[in-house]
Tab-separated table of C-alpha atoms in Angstrom:
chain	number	residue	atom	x	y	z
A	1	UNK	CA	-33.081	46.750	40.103
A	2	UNK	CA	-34.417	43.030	41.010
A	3	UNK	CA	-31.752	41.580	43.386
A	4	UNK	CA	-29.451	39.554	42.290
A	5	UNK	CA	-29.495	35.685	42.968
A	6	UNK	CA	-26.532	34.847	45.416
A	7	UNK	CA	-23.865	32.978	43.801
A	8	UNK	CA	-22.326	29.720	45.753
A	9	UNK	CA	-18.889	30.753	46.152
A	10	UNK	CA	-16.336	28.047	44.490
A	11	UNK	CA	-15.076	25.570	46.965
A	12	UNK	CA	-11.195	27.271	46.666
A	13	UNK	CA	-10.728	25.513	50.262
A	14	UNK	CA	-11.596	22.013	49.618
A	15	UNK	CA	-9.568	21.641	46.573
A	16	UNK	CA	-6.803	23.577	48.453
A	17	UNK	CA	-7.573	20.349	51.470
A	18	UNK	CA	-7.592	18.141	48.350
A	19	UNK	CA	-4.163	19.157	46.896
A	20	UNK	CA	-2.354	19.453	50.377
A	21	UNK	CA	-3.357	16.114	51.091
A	22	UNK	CA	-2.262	14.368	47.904
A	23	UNK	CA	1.080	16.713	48.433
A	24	UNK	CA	2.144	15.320	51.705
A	25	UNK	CA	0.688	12.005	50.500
A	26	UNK	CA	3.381	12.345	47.800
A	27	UNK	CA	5.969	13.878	50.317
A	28	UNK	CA	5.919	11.196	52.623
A	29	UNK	CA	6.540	8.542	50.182
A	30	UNK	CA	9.471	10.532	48.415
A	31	UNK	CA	11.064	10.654	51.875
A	32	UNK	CA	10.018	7.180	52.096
A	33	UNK	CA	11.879	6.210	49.027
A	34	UNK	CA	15.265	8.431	50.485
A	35	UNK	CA	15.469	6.539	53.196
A	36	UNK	CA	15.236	3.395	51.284
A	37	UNK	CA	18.187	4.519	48.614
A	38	UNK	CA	20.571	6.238	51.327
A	39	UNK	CA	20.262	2.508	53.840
A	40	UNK	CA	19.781	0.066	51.697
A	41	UNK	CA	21.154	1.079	48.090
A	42	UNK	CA	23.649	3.131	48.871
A	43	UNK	CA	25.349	1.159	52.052
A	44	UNK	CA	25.059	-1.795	50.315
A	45	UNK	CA	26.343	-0.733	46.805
A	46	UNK	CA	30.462	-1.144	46.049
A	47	UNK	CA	32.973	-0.905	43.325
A	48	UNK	CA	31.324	0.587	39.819
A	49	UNK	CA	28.079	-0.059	37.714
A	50	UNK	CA	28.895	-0.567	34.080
A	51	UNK	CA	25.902	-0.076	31.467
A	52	UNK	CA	26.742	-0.745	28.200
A	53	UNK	CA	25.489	1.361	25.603
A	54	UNK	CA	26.202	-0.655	22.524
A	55	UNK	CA	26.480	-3.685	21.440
A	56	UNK	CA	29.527	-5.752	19.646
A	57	UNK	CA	27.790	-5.449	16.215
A	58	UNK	CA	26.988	-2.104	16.520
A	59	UNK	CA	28.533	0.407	13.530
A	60	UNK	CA	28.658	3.180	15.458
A	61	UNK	CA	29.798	2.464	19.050
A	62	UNK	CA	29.690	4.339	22.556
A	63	UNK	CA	31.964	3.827	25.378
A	64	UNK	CA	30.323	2.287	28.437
A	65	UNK	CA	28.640	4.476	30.953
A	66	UNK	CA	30.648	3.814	34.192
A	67	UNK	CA	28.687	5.095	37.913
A	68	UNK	CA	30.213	5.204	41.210
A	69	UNK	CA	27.818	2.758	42.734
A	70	UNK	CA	27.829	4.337	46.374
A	71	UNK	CA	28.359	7.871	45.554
A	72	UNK	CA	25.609	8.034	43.298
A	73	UNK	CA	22.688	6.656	45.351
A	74	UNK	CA	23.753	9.134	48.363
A	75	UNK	CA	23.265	11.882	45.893
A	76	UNK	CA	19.962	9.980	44.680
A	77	UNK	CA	19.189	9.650	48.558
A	78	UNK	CA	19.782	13.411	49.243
A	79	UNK	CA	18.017	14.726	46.393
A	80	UNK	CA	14.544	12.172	47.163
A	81	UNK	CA	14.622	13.995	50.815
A	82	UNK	CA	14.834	17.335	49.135
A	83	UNK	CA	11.689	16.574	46.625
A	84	UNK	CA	9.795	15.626	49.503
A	85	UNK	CA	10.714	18.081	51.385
A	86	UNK	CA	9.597	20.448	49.122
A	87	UNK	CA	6.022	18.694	48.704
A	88	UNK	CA	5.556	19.483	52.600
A	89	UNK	CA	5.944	23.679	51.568
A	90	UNK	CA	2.779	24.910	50.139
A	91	UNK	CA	4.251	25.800	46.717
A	92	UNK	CA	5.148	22.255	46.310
A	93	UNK	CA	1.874	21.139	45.441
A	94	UNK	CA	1.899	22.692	42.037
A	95	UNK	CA	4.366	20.098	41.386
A	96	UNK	CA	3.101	17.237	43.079
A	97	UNK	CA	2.500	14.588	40.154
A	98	UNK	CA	6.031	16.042	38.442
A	99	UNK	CA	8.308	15.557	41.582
A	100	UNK	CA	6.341	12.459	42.566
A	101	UNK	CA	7.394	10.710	38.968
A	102	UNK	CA	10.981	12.186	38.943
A	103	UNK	CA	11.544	10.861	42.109
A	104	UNK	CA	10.143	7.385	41.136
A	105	UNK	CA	12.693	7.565	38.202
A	106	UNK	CA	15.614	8.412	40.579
A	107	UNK	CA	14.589	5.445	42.840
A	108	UNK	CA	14.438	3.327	39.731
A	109	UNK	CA	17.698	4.462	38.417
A	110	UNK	CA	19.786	3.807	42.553
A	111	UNK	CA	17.517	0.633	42.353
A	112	UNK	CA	19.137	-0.078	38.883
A	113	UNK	CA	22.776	1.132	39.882
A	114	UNK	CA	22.702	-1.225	43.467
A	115	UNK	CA	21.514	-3.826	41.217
A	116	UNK	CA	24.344	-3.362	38.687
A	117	UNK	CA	27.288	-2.733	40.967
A	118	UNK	CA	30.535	-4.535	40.338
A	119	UNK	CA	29.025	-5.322	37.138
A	120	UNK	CA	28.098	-5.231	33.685
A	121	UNK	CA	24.723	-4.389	32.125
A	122	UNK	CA	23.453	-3.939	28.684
A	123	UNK	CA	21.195	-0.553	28.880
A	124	UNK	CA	20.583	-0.906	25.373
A	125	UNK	CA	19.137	-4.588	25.462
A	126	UNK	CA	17.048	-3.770	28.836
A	127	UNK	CA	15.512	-0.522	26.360
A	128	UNK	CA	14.685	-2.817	23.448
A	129	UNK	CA	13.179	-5.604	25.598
A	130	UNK	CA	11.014	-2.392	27.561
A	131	UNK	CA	9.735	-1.340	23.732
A	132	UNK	CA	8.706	-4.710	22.790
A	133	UNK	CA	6.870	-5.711	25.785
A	134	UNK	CA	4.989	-2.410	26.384
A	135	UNK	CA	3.729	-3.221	22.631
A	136	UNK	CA	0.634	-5.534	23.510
A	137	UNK	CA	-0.146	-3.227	26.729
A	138	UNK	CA	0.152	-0.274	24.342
A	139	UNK	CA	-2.403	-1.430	22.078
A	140	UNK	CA	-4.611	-2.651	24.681
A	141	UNK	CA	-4.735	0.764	26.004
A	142	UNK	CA	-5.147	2.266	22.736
A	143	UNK	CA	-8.188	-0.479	22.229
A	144	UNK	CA	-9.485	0.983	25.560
A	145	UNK	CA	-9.574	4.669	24.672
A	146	UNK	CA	-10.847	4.004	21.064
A	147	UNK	CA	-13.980	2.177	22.700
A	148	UNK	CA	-14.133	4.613	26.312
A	149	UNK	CA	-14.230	7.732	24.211
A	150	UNK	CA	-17.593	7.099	22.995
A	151	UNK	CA	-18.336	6.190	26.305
A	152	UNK	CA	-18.121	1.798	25.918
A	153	UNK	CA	-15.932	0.784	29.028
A	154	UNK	CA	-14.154	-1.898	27.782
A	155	UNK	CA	-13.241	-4.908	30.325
A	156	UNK	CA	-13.080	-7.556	26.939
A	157	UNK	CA	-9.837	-6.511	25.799
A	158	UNK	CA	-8.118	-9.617	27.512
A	159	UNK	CA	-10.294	-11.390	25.642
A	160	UNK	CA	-9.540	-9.598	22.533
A	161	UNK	CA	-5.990	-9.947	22.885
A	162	UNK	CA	-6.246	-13.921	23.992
A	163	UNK	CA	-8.098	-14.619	20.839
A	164	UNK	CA	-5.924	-12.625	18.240
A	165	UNK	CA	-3.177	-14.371	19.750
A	166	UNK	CA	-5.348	-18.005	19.648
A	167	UNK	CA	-6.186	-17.242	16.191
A	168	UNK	CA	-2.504	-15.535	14.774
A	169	UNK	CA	-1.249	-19.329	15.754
A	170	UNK	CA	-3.953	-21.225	14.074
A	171	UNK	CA	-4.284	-19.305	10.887
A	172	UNK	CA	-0.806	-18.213	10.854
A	173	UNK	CA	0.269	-22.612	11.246
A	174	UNK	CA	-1.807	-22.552	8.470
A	175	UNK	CA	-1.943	-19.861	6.223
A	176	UNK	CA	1.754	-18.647	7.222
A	177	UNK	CA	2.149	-15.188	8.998
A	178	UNK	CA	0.198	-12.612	7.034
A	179	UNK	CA	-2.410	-14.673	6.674
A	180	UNK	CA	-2.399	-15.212	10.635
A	181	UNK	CA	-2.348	-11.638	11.379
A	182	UNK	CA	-5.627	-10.824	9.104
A	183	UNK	CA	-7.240	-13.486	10.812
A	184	UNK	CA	-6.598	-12.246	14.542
A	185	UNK	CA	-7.319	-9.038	13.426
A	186	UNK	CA	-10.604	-10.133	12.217
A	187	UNK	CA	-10.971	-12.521	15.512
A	188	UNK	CA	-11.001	-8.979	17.425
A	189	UNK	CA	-12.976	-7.192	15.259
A	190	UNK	CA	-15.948	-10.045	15.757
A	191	UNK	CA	-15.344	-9.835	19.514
A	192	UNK	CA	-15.513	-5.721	19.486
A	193	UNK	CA	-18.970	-5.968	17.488
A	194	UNK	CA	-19.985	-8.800	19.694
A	195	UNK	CA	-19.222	-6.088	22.520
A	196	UNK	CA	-20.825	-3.496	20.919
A	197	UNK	CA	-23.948	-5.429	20.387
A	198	UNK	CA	-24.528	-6.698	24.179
A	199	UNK	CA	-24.122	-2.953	25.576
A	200	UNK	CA	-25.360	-0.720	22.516
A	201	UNK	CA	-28.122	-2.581	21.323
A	202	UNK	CA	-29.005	-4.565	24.144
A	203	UNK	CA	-27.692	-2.664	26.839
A	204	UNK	CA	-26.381	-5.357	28.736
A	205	UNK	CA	-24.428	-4.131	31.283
A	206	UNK	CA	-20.981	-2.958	30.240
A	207	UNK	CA	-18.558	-4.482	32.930
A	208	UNK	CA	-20.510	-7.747	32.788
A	209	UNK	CA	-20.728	-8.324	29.136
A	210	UNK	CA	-16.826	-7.968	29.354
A	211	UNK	CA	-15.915	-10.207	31.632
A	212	UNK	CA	-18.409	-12.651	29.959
A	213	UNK	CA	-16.433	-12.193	26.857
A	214	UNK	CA	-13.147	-13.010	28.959
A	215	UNK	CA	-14.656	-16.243	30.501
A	216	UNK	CA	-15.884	-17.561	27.007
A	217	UNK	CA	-12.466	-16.965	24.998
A	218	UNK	CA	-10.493	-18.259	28.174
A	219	UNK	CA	-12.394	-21.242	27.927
A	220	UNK	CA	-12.358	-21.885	24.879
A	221	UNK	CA	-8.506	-21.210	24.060
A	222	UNK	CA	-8.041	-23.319	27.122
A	223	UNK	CA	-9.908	-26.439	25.692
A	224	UNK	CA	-8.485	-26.319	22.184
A	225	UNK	CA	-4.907	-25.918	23.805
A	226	UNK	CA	-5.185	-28.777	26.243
A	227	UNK	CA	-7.119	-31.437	23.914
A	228	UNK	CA	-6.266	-30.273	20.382
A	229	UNK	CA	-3.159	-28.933	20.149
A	230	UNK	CA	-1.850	-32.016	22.061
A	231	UNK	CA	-2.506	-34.156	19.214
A	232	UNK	CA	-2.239	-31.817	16.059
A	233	UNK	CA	0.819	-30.045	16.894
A	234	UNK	CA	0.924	-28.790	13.191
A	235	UNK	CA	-1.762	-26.589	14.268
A	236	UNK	CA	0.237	-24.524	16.769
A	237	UNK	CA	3.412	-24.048	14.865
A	238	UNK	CA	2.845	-20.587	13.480
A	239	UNK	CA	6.009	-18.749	12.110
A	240	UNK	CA	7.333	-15.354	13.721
A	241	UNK	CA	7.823	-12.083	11.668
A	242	UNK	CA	11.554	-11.085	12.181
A	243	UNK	CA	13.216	-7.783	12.695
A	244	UNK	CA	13.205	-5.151	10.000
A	245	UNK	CA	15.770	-2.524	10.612
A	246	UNK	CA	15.063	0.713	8.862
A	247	UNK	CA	18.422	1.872	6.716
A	248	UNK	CA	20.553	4.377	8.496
A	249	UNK	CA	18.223	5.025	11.249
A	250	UNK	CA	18.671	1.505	12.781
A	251	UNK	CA	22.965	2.241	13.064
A	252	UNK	CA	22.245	5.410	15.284
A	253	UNK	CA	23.390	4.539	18.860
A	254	UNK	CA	21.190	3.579	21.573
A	255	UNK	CA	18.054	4.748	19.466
A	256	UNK	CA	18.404	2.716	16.809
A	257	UNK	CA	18.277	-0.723	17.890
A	258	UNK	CA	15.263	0.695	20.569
A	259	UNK	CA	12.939	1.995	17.802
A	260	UNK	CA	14.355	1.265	14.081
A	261	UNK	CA	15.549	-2.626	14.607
A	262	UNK	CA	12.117	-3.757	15.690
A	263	UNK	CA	9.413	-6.250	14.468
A	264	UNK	CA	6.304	-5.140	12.819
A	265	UNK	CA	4.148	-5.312	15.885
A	266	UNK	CA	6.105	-2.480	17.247
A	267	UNK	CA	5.962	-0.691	13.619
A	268	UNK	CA	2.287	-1.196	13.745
A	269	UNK	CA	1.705	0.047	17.412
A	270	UNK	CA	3.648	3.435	16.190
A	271	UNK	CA	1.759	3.976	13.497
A	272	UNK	CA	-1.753	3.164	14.849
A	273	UNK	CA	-1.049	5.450	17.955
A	274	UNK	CA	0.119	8.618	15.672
A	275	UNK	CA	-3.319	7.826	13.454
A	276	UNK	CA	-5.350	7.213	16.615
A	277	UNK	CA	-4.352	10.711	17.734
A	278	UNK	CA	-5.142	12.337	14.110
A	279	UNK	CA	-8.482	10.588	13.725
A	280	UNK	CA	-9.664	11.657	17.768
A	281	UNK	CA	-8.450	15.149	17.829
A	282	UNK	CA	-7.998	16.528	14.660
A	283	UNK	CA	-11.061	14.876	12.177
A	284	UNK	CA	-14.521	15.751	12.429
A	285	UNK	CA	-15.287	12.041	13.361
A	286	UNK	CA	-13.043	12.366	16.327
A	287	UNK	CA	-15.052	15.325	17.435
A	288	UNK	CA	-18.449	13.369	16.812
A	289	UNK	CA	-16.555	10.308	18.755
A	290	UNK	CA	-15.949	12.309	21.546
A	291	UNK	CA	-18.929	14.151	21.571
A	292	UNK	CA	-20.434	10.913	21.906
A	293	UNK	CA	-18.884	9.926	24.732
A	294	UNK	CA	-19.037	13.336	26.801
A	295	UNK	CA	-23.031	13.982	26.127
A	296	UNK	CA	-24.639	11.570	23.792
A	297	UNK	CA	-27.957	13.065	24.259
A	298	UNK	CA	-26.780	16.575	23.082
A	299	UNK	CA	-24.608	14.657	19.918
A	300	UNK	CA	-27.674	13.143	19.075
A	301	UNK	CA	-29.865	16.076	19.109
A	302	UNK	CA	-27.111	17.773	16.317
A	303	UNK	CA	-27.902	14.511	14.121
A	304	UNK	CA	-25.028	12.022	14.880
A	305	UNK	CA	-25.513	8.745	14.824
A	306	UNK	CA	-24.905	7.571	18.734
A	307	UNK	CA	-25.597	3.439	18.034
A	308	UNK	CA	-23.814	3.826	14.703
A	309	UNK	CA	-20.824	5.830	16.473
A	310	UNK	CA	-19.997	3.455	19.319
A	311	UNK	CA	-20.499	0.498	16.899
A	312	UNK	CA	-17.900	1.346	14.328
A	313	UNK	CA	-15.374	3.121	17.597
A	314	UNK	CA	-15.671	-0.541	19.739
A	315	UNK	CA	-15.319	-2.779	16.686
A	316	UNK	CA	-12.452	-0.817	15.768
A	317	UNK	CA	-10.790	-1.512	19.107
A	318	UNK	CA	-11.469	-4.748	18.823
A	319	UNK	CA	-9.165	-5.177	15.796
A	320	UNK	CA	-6.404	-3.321	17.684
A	321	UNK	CA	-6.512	-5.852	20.391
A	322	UNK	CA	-6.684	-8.411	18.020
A	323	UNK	CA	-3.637	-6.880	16.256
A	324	UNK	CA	-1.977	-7.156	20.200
A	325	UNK	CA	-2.848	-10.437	20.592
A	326	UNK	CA	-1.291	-11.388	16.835
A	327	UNK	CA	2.168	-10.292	19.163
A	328	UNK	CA	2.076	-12.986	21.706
A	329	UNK	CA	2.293	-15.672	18.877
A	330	UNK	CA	3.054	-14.296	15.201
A	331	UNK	CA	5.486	-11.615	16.821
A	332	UNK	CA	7.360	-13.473	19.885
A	333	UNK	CA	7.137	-17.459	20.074
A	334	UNK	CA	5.363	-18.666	17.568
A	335	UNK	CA	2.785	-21.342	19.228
A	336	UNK	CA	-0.367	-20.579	22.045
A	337	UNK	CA	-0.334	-21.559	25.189
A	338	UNK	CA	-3.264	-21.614	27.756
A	339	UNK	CA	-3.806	-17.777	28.915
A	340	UNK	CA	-0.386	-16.785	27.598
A	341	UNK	CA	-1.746	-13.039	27.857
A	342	UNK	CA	-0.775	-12.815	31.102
A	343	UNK	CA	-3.661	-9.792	32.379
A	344	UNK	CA	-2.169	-7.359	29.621
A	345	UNK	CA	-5.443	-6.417	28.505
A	346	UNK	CA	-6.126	-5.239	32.282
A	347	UNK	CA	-2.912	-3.236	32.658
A	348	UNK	CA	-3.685	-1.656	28.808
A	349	UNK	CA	-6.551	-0.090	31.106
A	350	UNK	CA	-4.275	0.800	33.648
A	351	UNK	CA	-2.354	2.565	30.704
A	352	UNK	CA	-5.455	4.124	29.204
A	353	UNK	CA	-6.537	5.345	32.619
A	354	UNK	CA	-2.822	6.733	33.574
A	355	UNK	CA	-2.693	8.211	29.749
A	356	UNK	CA	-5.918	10.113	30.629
A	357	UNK	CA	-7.401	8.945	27.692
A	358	UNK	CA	-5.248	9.314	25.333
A	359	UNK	CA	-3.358	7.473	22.820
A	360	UNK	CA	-0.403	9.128	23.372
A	361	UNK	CA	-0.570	9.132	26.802
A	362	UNK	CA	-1.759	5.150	27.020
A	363	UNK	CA	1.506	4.800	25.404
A	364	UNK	CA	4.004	6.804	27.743
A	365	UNK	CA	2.086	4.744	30.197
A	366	UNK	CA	2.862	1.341	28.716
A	367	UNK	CA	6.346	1.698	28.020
A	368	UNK	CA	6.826	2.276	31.932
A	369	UNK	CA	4.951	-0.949	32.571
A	370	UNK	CA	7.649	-2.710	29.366
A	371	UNK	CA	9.875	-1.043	31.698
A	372	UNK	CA	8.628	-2.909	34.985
A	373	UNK	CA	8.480	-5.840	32.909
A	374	UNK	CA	11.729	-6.144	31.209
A	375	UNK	CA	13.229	-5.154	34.836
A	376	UNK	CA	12.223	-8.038	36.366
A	377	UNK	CA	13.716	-10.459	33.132
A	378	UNK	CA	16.996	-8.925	33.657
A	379	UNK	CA	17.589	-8.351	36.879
A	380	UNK	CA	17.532	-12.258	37.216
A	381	UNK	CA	20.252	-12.240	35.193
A	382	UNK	CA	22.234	-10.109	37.309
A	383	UNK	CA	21.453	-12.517	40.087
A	384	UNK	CA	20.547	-9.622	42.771
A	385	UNK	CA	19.582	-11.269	46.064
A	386	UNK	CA	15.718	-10.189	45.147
A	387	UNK	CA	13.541	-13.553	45.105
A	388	UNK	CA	12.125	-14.229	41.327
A	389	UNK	CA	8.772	-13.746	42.519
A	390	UNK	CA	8.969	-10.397	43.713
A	391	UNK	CA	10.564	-9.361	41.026
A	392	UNK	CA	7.703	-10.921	38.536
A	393	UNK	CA	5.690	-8.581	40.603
A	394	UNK	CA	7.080	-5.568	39.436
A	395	UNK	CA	4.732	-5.095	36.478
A	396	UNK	CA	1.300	-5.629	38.568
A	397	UNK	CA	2.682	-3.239	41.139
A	398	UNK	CA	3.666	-0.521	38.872
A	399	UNK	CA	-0.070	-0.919	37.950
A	400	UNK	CA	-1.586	-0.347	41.448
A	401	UNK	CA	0.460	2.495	42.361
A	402	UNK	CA	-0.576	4.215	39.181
A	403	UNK	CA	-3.957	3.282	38.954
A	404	UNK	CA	-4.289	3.967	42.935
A	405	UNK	CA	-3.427	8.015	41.575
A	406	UNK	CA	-0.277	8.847	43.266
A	407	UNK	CA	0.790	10.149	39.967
A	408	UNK	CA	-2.357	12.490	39.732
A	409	UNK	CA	-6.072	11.972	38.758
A	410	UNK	CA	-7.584	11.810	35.560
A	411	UNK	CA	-10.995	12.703	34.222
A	412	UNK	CA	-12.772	9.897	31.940
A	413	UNK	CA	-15.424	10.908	29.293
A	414	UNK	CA	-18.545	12.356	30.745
A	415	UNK	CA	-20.893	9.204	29.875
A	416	UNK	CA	-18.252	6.792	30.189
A	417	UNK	CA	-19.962	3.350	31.296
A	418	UNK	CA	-23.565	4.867	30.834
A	419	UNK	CA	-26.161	2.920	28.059
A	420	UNK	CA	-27.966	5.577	25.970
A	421	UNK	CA	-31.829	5.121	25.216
A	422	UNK	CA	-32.996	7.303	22.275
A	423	UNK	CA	-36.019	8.541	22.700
């Protein structure tokens, strides 16, 4: 018998290195975070937190959920040291990225109790605010895994959302609301074939022919806000789709002013995340999407369309952001102002990449940055003795620390970022 061909034995002890390393990463900044709730949360908290879970109007009405301010973050404290404790045993780093986000919840929740104590907080109003700002970071990330599955990386979607939300005011001053929202839909579909274009067809780099897009819509928005708008006022006076609560499902406590009382940007974000899903993982153009986007070469060789694919995937996204950036104006205050977007396209790729590329997942991620954000708008309220600027902070640096992969790492698509050249 010939010999056989040695086989290279699978590097079991670097990813063992890999995973011990990210565990007592993890463990050191869950005891971190103990020390922080038992000295500064917990000696510092007195008398009770009050959330309220309902509001006056409510039909259906639950009693307010009273903490021990004190006694509570000691218990938070002590159970912070044990996750981290447990992260420095070898079996803890099965469990890394799940203790690492339960104990970031626990944190959030002594954070939110310290914050609270001797007080009175509406829970229900901080959830609402959380859905309706993770909407436009929602669909940025979904934009950003519609055009990064067939391998497009995707840095215009600030730009997208900027010039749905440019355009929703314009039309929608003119046109009224509807009208708005098919035009800044159709804004970011131009911009996502525009994108497709430079990098499919041209093969302009990727990353640059994003931020180019950025640059020109920025400037342009800019202009028209600062020298047109000024004098035409009419023109930036767009009206602002109000709340539709769905019948019997909008009286349910707690959930049903958080998902059923909502606007039709949140409606919309719903249902184009559940069809996103459908069309990626369960249709036979999903498959050919992602096939795309893991080996073009090989997709191509089975007779699928690679320039035609990425085309219809990235213009696509483009309307999705566009549909975001219809929120900003048509869906919150009703008028543009200069860069109102505020970098959500960028965290929607923070969300993508913490989603691992999913739409699903891009969403989960974006309702923790709502979270961060709505945090910050009512903590101020509370008036905790946290400067206004740090806490305007909050969303950006929930967006490093996930994006930096303390939460765990995530594969993109095989080809993501690379042109293809048919030969």
């Amino acid at each position: 018998m010939p010999d056989t061909p040695d086989i290279p034995a699978r590097p079991a002890r670097k990813l063992d290195t890999a995973r011990q390393r990210q565990a007592r990463v993890a463990g050191w900044v869950l005891m971190g975070l103990a020390v922080l709730v038992a000295l500064v949360f917990a000696r510092d908290s007195a008398g009770m937190a009050v959330f309220r879970l309902s509001r006056p109007n409510d039909p259906l009405a639950l009693p307010d959920l009273v903490v021990a301010a004190a006694p509570y973050n000691y218990f938070a404290a002590a159970l912070l040291a044990f996750l981290g404790a447990r992260q420095f045993m070898r079996g803890g780093m099965r469990w890394t990225s799940l203790s690492l986000g339960l104990g970031l919840f626990i944190a959030v929740t002594a954070f939110l109790v310290w914050a609270t104590a001797g007080k009175a907080f509406s829970l229900t109003g901080m959830l609402q605010a959380t859905v309706v700002r993770a909407v436009p970071i929602a669909l940025g990330g979904l934009a950003g895994v519609l055009s990064e599955r067939v391998a497009v990386v995707n840095i215009a979607i600030e730009g997208m959302l900027l010039a749905g939300a440019f355009t929703g005011a314009l039309i929608g001053s003119l046109l009224g609301g509807w009208g708005g929202l098919a035009a800044a839909v159709a804004m970011g579909g131009v911009f996502g074939f525009i994108l497709a274009a430079l990098v499919v067809t041209y093969r302009v780099d990727q990353i640059i022919a994003g931020v180019v897009i950025n640059l020109f819509v920025l400037g342009v928005t800019s202009y028209v806000s600062s020298q047109v708008y000024q004098e035409y006022r009419f023109l930036n006076n767009a009206p602002v789709f109000a709340p539709v609560k769905i019948p019997l499902l909008g009286d349910l406590p707690v959930i049903g002013p958080v998902l059923f009382n909502q606007n039709l940007f949140v409606y919309g974000a719903m249902v184009m995340v559940a069809v996103a899903t459908y069309y990626l993982f369960h249709t036979r153009y999903g498959l050919r999407a992602r096939a795309v986007g893991e080996h073009p070469r090989a997709a191509d060789t089975l007779g699928i369309n690679v320039y035609r694919t990425r085309y219809i995937n990235v213009t696509i996204a483009g309307m999705v952001a566009g549909f975001g950036g219809a929120w900003f104006t048509l869906g919150s205050v009703g008028r543009f102002d200069e860069n109102m977007t505020g970098g959500r396209g960028y965290i929607g790729l923070a969300a993508m990449i913490f989603g691992r590329w999913h739409p699903v997942g891009a969403l989960a991620a974006a309702l923790v940055f709502g979270f961060a954000d709505s945090l910050q708008q009512k903590l101020a309220l509370l008036q905790t003795p946290i400067p206004s600027e740090f806490l305007a902070m909050a969303p950006y640096i929930a967006t490093i620390v996930l994006v930096a992969g303390l939460i765990g790492r995530a594969r993109p698509p095989a080809a993501d970022g690379q042109p293809y050249i048919k030969e």
